Amino acid sequence: MKATIRALGTEFQEILETFNVHNITSCGVSRTKHSPAQHALLGLAAVLPFAAFIATLVLCCMHSSAKKRAREALLISREPPPVAASNNSVPTRLRRLEGKTVLVTGGTAGMGLEIALDLAHRGARVIIACPFEEEGTNARKQIVDETGNENIVFKLLDLGSLKSVRKFAADILKTEERLDVLINNAGIGVPGDFLTADGMNFIMQVNYYGTFLLCILLLPLLKKTGQPGEPARILLTTSLLHRFGQVDINNLNKTDYWYKLQIYANSKLCLISIAMEMSKRLEGTNVVINNVDPGAVGTKIFESGNKYVGYFLIVLINFLFKTTRQGAQTALHVALDKKAGEVNGGYFQNCEISKAVKKAYCEKSSKMLWEES
């Protein structure tokens, strides 16, 4: 059965690649040229693009869902129970993080909140960021109440505004003495198709441009913090949907795709590609950057788009795949594990190094993306 599903998943992916909206070179860089035959195929593919996309998502994930669940359950089961009956008790063998500072974008809900809770349990100073005052205030209170760690800070950050990103970064550089880990967890799913005040596609700006700018602006503090043998770490949260993305240099901010999940997939592929390029530029700086793919997780990201589509995706994913706590495990592994800290430019899945889609590793497209960004 698993072999059949795997074969179907591969077949679906090949079909979608045949029907892609862009003509792709060997490096995965779109030149947006189509032959008459391709135009005919595009018209056929447009009949049920969303259905095909969802079907492919399910087929590509179902064959490995049992392995993923087993792996994540094993990771969580390794944590011993608390040794003291208090709100501040934590497992004795967990790595302690007193004196460390971690920034989690989107750390106020879903998987980001799970990450922030774990780090707070370990004694870290945790900065959580999101664009919503009430959500951030409530999240901080929850983290403090559950962990007993008062060293939790909430700051406003809207990745959909370059002005907000610059203001946030300037505040961090002014108020923080160190930054050990930057976890770029925040993202947007499939909202309305529009351009921001900065002239960028909203999904691309939140998921890619805003995140990229934040990393660049915070690099001085990360470099200051990193030490030989204990580098500062940057995590970029990608998605299994990156496999359906395209790095179309001439149309990164396009707003009229047949289906909005294509934009989301593009943004996640761009993160992997830019991490590879940035990792080269970070060599010798005691800062490493890696991608984290949490797998299929039911989070609030899908509520950001069409209400009915979002509800369908959440029900589907909750039924088949990971909880937010399980999804958070890979990010925690890459943020805390000593061996993971020795990797630069890697792609992690299920708490181990893995491989992204081949086109993500094209040096030509990653360099072009860096120059464009």
Short mmCIF file of C-alpha atoms in Angstrom, two decimals:
data_model
loop_
_atom_site.label_atom_id
_atom_site.label_comp_id
_atom_site.label_asym_id
_atom_site.label_seq_id
_atom_site.Cartn_x
_atom_site.Cartn_y
_atom_site.Cartn_z
CA MET A 1 0.00 0.00 0.00
CA LYS A 2 2.77 2.43 0.97
CA ALA A 3 4.61 1.67 -2.27
CA THR A 4 1.45 2.36 -4.28
CA ILE A 5 0.86 5.67 -2.52
CA ARG A 6 4.50 6.63 -3.02
CA ALA A 7 4.25 5.85 -6.72
CA LEU A 8 1.05 7.86 -7.05
CA GLY A 9 2.65 10.76 -5.23
CA THR A 10 5.59 10.74 -7.64
CA GLU A 11 3.23 10.53 -10.60
CA PHE A 12 1.17 13.46 -9.36
CA GLN A 13 4.31 15.53 -8.86
CA GLU A 14 5.53 14.76 -12.37
CA ILE A 15 2.15 15.74 -13.80
CA LEU A 16 2.19 19.04 -11.93
CA GLU A 17 5.72 19.77 -13.09
CA THR A 18 4.55 19.16 -16.67
CA PHE A 19 1.69 21.61 -16.14
CA ASN A 20 3.77 24.24 -14.35
CA VAL A 21 2.92 27.89 -14.96
CA HIS A 22 6.56 28.58 -15.87
CA ASN A 23 9.12 27.10 -18.21
CA ILE A 24 12.01 26.09 -15.95
CA THR A 25 15.68 25.85 -16.81
CA SER A 26 17.91 23.15 -15.34
CA CYS A 27 18.56 25.46 -12.39
CA GLY A 28 14.89 26.06 -11.68
CA VAL A 29 14.96 29.70 -12.84
CA SER A 30 11.82 30.63 -14.73
CA ARG A 31 12.09 32.32 -18.10
CA THR A 32 8.28 32.52 -18.57
CA LYS A 33 8.31 31.23 -22.17
CA HIS A 34 5.73 28.73 -23.41
CA SER A 35 5.26 26.75 -26.59
CA PRO A 36 1.73 26.31 -28.05
CA ALA A 37 1.67 22.79 -26.62
CA GLN A 38 2.56 24.10 -23.18
CA HIS A 39 -0.21 26.70 -23.39
CA ALA A 40 -2.67 23.91 -24.16
CA LEU A 41 -1.46 21.92 -21.18
CA LEU A 42 -1.71 24.98 -18.96
CA GLY A 43 -5.32 25.44 -19.94
CA LEU A 44 -6.06 21.82 -19.09
CA ALA A 45 -4.20 22.06 -15.79
CA ALA A 46 -6.18 25.13 -14.79
CA VAL A 47 -9.46 23.21 -14.66
CA LEU A 48 -8.84 21.76 -11.22
CA PRO A 49 -5.52 23.18 -10.03
CA PHE A 50 -6.40 23.43 -6.37
CA ALA A 51 -7.77 19.88 -6.25
CA ALA A 52 -4.62 18.57 -7.90
CA PHE A 53 -2.47 20.53 -5.49
CA ILE A 54 -4.26 19.18 -2.41
CA ALA A 55 -4.26 15.64 -3.79
CA THR A 56 -0.52 15.86 -4.36
CA LEU A 57 0.02 17.22 -0.87
CA VAL A 58 -1.85 14.29 0.65
CA LEU A 59 -0.15 11.66 -1.49
CA CYS A 60 3.33 13.05 -0.94
CA CYS A 61 2.87 13.05 2.83
CA MET A 62 0.78 9.97 3.61
CA HIS A 63 3.49 7.46 2.73
CA SER A 64 5.79 8.87 5.40
CA SER A 65 3.24 9.91 8.03
CA ALA A 66 3.75 6.76 10.11
CA LYS A 67 7.51 7.26 10.11
CA LYS A 68 7.12 10.93 11.04
CA ARG A 69 4.75 10.20 13.91
CA ALA A 70 7.02 7.47 15.24
CA ARG A 71 10.09 9.70 15.03
CA GLU A 72 8.41 12.62 16.79
CA ALA A 73 6.86 10.40 19.45
CA LEU A 74 10.31 8.95 20.16
CA LEU A 75 11.83 12.41 20.50
CA ILE A 76 9.16 13.58 22.93
CA SER A 77 9.25 10.36 24.95
CA ARG A 78 12.94 10.92 25.69
CA GLU A 79 12.03 13.81 27.94
CA PRO A 80 11.79 12.56 31.54
CA PRO A 81 8.93 13.77 33.76
CA PRO A 82 9.44 16.81 36.00
CA VAL A 83 11.09 16.04 39.31
CA ALA A 84 9.22 18.68 41.31
CA ALA A 85 5.56 19.51 41.59
CA SER A 86 5.56 23.19 40.68
CA ASN A 87 4.81 25.41 37.71
CA ASN A 88 8.53 26.07 37.38
CA SER A 89 9.63 22.42 37.25
CA VAL A 90 11.37 21.16 34.13
CA PRO A 91 12.88 17.81 33.15
CA THR A 92 16.30 17.47 34.80
CA ARG A 93 18.13 16.26 31.69
CA LEU A 94 16.93 19.04 29.41
CA ARG A 95 19.66 21.38 28.17
CA ARG A 96 19.55 24.52 30.27
CA LEU A 97 19.64 27.93 28.57
CA GLU A 98 20.19 30.44 31.34
CA GLY A 99 22.08 33.43 29.97
CA LYS A 100 20.96 32.71 26.40
CA THR A 101 18.60 34.87 24.34
CA VAL A 102 16.32 33.43 21.67
CA LEU A 103 14.03 35.37 19.33
CA VAL A 104 10.98 33.57 17.91
CA THR A 105 8.93 35.35 15.27
CA GLY A 106 5.35 34.13 15.33
CA GLY A 107 6.06 32.86 18.84
CA THR A 108 2.61 33.77 20.08
CA ALA A 109 0.51 30.97 18.59
CA GLY A 110 0.65 27.48 17.14
CA MET A 111 4.05 25.93 16.56
CA GLY A 112 5.87 29.14 17.47
CA LEU A 113 4.22 29.21 20.87
CA GLU A 114 5.23 25.58 21.47
CA ILE A 115 8.83 26.49 20.63
CA ALA A 116 8.75 29.51 22.93
CA LEU A 117 7.28 27.44 25.79
CA ASP A 118 10.03 24.84 25.50
CA LEU A 119 12.78 27.45 25.45
CA ALA A 120 11.25 29.27 28.43
CA HIS A 121 11.17 25.98 30.37
CA ARG A 122 14.92 25.75 29.81
CA GLY A 123 15.52 29.17 31.36
CA ALA A 124 16.24 31.20 28.23
CA ARG A 125 15.37 34.82 27.73
CA VAL A 126 12.72 34.48 25.04
CA ILE A 127 11.60 37.31 22.79
CA ILE A 128 8.33 36.58 20.98
CA ALA A 129 7.18 38.76 18.10
CA CYS A 130 3.93 39.16 16.17
CA PRO A 131 1.84 42.03 14.72
CA PHE A 132 -1.05 41.68 17.18
CA GLU A 133 -0.84 43.38 20.58
CA GLU A 134 -3.53 41.34 22.33
CA GLU A 135 -2.26 38.00 21.03
CA GLY A 136 1.28 38.83 22.06
CA THR A 137 0.31 40.00 25.53
CA ASN A 138 -1.79 36.88 26.12
CA ALA A 139 0.99 34.61 24.85
CA ARG A 140 3.55 36.18 27.16
CA LYS A 141 1.24 35.69 30.14
CA GLN A 142 0.65 32.05 29.18
CA ILE A 143 4.39 31.35 28.87
CA VAL A 144 5.18 32.98 32.20
CA ASP A 145 2.30 31.19 33.94
CA GLU A 146 3.23 27.76 32.56
CA THR A 147 7.00 27.98 32.99
CA GLY A 148 7.55 30.41 35.85
CA ASN A 149 10.11 32.17 33.66
CA GLU A 150 9.56 35.94 33.92
CA ASN A 151 12.28 36.70 31.38
CA ILE A 152 9.83 36.69 28.47
CA VAL A 153 9.49 39.73 26.21
CA PHE A 154 6.81 40.51 23.64
CA LYS A 155 7.52 42.97 20.84
CA LEU A 156 5.39 44.06 17.90
CA LEU A 157 6.64 42.96 14.48
CA ASP A 158 4.79 43.11 11.17
CA LEU A 159 6.78 41.28 8.52
CA GLY A 160 4.37 42.69 5.93
CA SER A 161 5.90 46.13 6.49
CA LEU A 162 9.58 46.84 5.83
CA LYS A 163 9.29 49.88 8.08
CA SER A 164 8.09 47.68 10.94
CA VAL A 165 10.93 45.20 10.37
CA ARG A 166 13.54 47.96 10.45
CA LYS A 167 12.03 49.51 13.58
CA PHE A 168 11.88 46.12 15.31
CA ALA A 169 15.48 45.26 14.41
CA ALA A 170 16.73 48.65 15.57
CA ASP A 171 14.99 48.11 18.90
CA ILE A 172 16.55 44.66 19.32
CA LEU A 173 20.03 45.98 18.53
CA LYS A 174 19.53 48.78 21.06
CA THR A 175 18.07 46.76 23.94
CA GLU A 176 19.67 43.31 23.67
CA GLU A 177 23.26 42.48 24.56
CA ARG A 178 23.22 39.13 22.76
CA LEU A 179 21.17 36.97 20.40
CA ASP A 180 22.03 33.28 20.44
CA VAL A 181 19.26 31.94 18.22
CA LEU A 182 16.95 33.63 15.71
CA ILE A 183 14.01 31.37 14.89
CA ASN A 184 12.12 32.73 11.89
CA ASN A 185 8.87 30.88 12.46
CA ALA A 186 6.29 33.47 11.39
CA GLY A 187 4.51 32.95 8.09
CA ILE A 188 1.28 33.58 6.24
CA GLY A 189 -0.78 31.04 4.31
CA VAL A 190 -3.20 31.90 1.53
CA PRO A 191 -4.78 35.32 2.15
CA GLY A 192 -6.22 37.67 -0.45
CA ASP A 193 -3.98 38.26 -3.45
CA PHE A 194 -2.68 41.81 -3.08
CA LEU A 195 0.39 44.02 -2.97
CA THR A 196 1.63 45.62 0.24
CA ALA A 197 2.42 49.29 0.74
CA ASP A 198 6.01 48.33 -0.17
CA GLY A 199 4.82 47.07 -3.56
CA MET A 200 5.39 43.39 -2.80
CA ASN A 201 3.12 40.38 -2.85
CA PHE A 202 1.85 40.03 0.72
CA ILE A 203 2.70 36.33 1.06
CA MET A 204 6.17 36.80 -0.42
CA GLN A 205 6.88 39.80 1.80
CA VAL A 206 5.86 38.12 5.06
CA ASN A 207 7.36 34.71 4.32
CA TYR A 208 10.46 35.74 2.43
CA TYR A 209 11.39 39.42 2.02
CA GLY A 210 10.53 40.51 5.57
CA THR A 211 12.24 37.46 7.04
CA PHE A 212 15.34 37.96 4.88
CA LEU A 213 15.58 41.64 5.86
CA LEU A 214 15.26 40.77 9.55
CA CYS A 215 18.12 38.28 9.29
CA ILE A 216 20.37 40.81 7.57
CA LEU A 217 19.61 43.57 10.09
CA LEU A 218 20.24 41.32 13.11
CA LEU A 219 23.48 39.83 11.79
CA PRO A 220 25.73 42.25 13.73
CA LEU A 221 24.28 41.08 17.05
CA LEU A 222 24.38 37.43 15.99
CA LYS A 223 28.03 37.75 14.96
CA LYS A 224 28.84 39.44 18.25
CA THR A 225 27.22 36.56 20.18
CA GLY A 226 28.57 33.58 18.26
CA GLN A 227 31.75 31.91 19.52
CA PRO A 228 34.03 29.18 18.14
CA GLY A 229 32.37 25.87 18.95
CA GLU A 230 29.12 27.60 19.90
CA PRO A 231 27.86 29.59 16.92
CA ALA A 232 24.81 31.81 16.90
CA ARG A 233 22.06 30.15 14.87
CA ILE A 234 19.52 31.35 12.31
CA LEU A 235 16.57 29.09 11.53
CA LEU A 236 14.31 29.59 8.51
CA THR A 237 11.01 27.70 8.60
CA THR A 238 10.23 26.25 5.21
CA SER A 239 7.54 23.75 4.17
CA LEU A 240 7.14 20.49 2.30
CA LEU A 241 5.21 22.58 -0.24
CA HIS A 242 8.49 24.13 -1.37
CA ARG A 243 8.65 21.21 -3.79
CA PHE A 244 5.97 22.88 -5.90
CA GLY A 245 7.57 26.33 -5.83
CA GLN A 246 9.43 28.18 -8.57
CA VAL A 247 12.11 30.85 -8.29
CA ASP A 248 10.78 33.17 -10.99
CA ILE A 249 13.24 36.06 -10.68
CA ASN A 250 11.21 38.31 -12.99
CA ASN A 251 7.92 37.71 -11.20
CA LEU A 252 8.63 37.14 -7.51
CA ASN A 253 5.77 39.48 -6.57
CA LYS A 254 3.21 38.27 -9.09
CA THR A 255 -0.38 38.45 -7.79
CA ASP A 256 -2.43 36.49 -10.32
CA TYR A 257 -1.48 32.84 -9.92
CA TRP A 258 -4.18 30.27 -10.65
CA TYR A 259 -4.07 29.20 -7.02
CA LYS A 260 -2.68 31.09 -4.08
CA LEU A 261 -0.83 28.11 -2.61
CA GLN A 262 1.61 28.51 -5.51
CA ILE A 263 2.77 31.82 -4.02
CA TYR A 264 3.21 30.16 -0.63
CA ALA A 265 5.25 27.37 -2.22
CA ASN A 266 7.41 29.92 -4.05
CA SER A 267 8.16 31.79 -0.83
CA LYS A 268 9.25 28.61 0.95
CA LEU A 269 11.50 27.55 -1.93
CA CYS A 270 13.10 31.01 -1.87
CA LEU A 271 13.97 30.55 1.82
CA ILE A 272 15.89 27.36 1.09
CA SER A 273 17.69 28.89 -1.85
CA ILE A 274 18.68 32.06 0.02
CA ALA A 275 19.89 30.05 3.03
CA MET A 276 22.31 28.21 0.79
CA GLU A 277 23.68 31.50 -0.55
CA MET A 278 23.82 33.16 2.86
CA SER A 279 25.60 30.19 4.42
CA LYS A 280 28.54 30.78 2.08
CA ARG A 281 28.72 34.43 3.11
CA LEU A 282 28.61 33.49 6.81
CA GLU A 283 31.60 31.16 6.71
CA GLY A 284 34.11 32.13 9.39
CA THR A 285 31.66 34.37 11.28
CA ASN A 286 30.52 31.94 14.02
CA VAL A 287 26.96 32.22 12.69
CA VAL A 288 25.18 29.38 10.91
CA ILE A 289 21.90 29.35 9.01
CA ASN A 290 19.70 26.31 8.38
CA ASN A 291 16.24 25.49 7.07
CA VAL A 292 13.67 23.65 9.15
CA ASP A 293 10.79 21.73 7.57
CA PRO A 294 8.28 20.84 10.31
CA GLY A 295 6.26 18.63 7.99
CA ALA A 296 2.50 18.84 7.64
CA VAL A 297 1.25 20.58 10.77
CA GLY A 298 -2.23 21.92 11.54
CA THR A 299 -1.53 25.55 12.50
CA LYS A 300 -3.21 28.96 12.31
CA ILE A 301 -1.33 29.72 9.09
CA PHE A 302 -4.13 28.15 7.05
CA GLU A 303 -6.75 30.32 8.76
CA SER A 304 -5.20 33.36 7.10
CA GLY A 305 -6.78 32.63 3.76
CA ASN A 306 -10.22 31.64 2.54
CA LYS A 307 -12.26 30.53 5.55
CA TYR A 308 -13.58 27.36 3.95
CA VAL A 309 -10.30 26.36 2.30
CA GLY A 310 -8.45 26.99 5.56
CA TYR A 311 -10.92 24.91 7.55
CA PHE A 312 -10.64 22.06 5.04
CA LEU A 313 -6.84 22.07 5.21
CA ILE A 314 -6.75 22.20 9.02
CA VAL A 315 -9.18 19.28 9.35
CA LEU A 316 -7.24 17.30 6.74
CA ILE A 317 -3.85 17.94 8.31
CA ASN A 318 -5.01 17.43 11.89
CA PHE A 319 -6.46 14.08 10.86
CA LEU A 320 -3.41 12.87 8.96
CA PHE A 321 -0.37 14.58 10.36
CA LYS A 322 1.43 16.31 13.22
CA THR A 323 0.32 18.34 16.20
CA THR A 324 1.95 21.73 16.74
CA ARG A 325 4.07 20.24 19.53
CA GLN A 326 5.33 17.50 17.24
CA GLY A 327 5.97 20.02 14.48
CA ALA A 328 8.06 22.14 16.86
CA GLN A 329 10.53 19.35 17.60
CA THR A 330 12.71 19.79 14.52
CA ALA A 331 13.16 23.52 15.13
CA LEU A 332 14.10 22.81 18.74
CA HIS A 333 16.57 20.16 17.61
CA VAL A 334 18.28 22.53 15.16
CA ALA A 335 18.30 25.34 17.74
CA LEU A 336 19.77 23.26 20.57
CA ASP A 337 21.62 20.19 19.30
CA LYS A 338 25.42 20.50 19.30
CA LYS A 339 25.92 18.57 16.05
CA ALA A 340 23.16 20.57 14.34
CA GLY A 341 25.14 23.68 15.25
CA GLU A 342 28.00 22.38 13.13
CA VAL A 343 25.82 22.39 10.00
CA ASN A 344 25.58 25.50 7.82
CA GLY A 345 23.13 25.78 4.94
CA GLY A 346 21.37 22.53 5.80
CA TYR A 347 17.79 21.36 5.42
CA PHE A 348 16.32 19.49 8.38
CA GLN A 349 13.27 17.24 8.56
CA ASN A 350 12.14 15.11 11.49
CA CYS A 351 15.14 16.12 13.61
CA GLU A 352 17.75 15.02 11.09
CA ILE A 353 19.55 16.42 8.06
CA SER A 354 17.64 15.81 4.85
CA LYS A 355 17.41 16.98 1.22
CA ALA A 356 15.20 19.65 -0.29
CA VAL A 357 14.01 19.49 -3.89
CA LYS A 358 16.91 19.53 -6.37
CA LYS A 359 16.17 22.97 -7.84
CA ALA A 360 16.65 24.55 -4.38
CA TYR A 361 20.40 23.89 -4.66
CA CYS A 362 21.03 25.70 -7.95
CA GLU A 363 23.89 28.13 -7.29
CA LYS A 364 22.91 30.32 -10.22
CA SER A 365 19.35 30.88 -9.03
CA SER A 366 20.36 31.36 -5.39
CA LYS A 367 22.90 34.03 -6.37
CA MET A 368 20.33 35.77 -8.57
CA LEU A 369 17.84 35.66 -5.70
CA TRP A 370 20.39 37.20 -3.33
CA GLU A 371 21.05 40.05 -5.76
CA GLU A 372 17.32 40.59 -6.32
CA SER A 373 16.57 40.59 -2.59
#
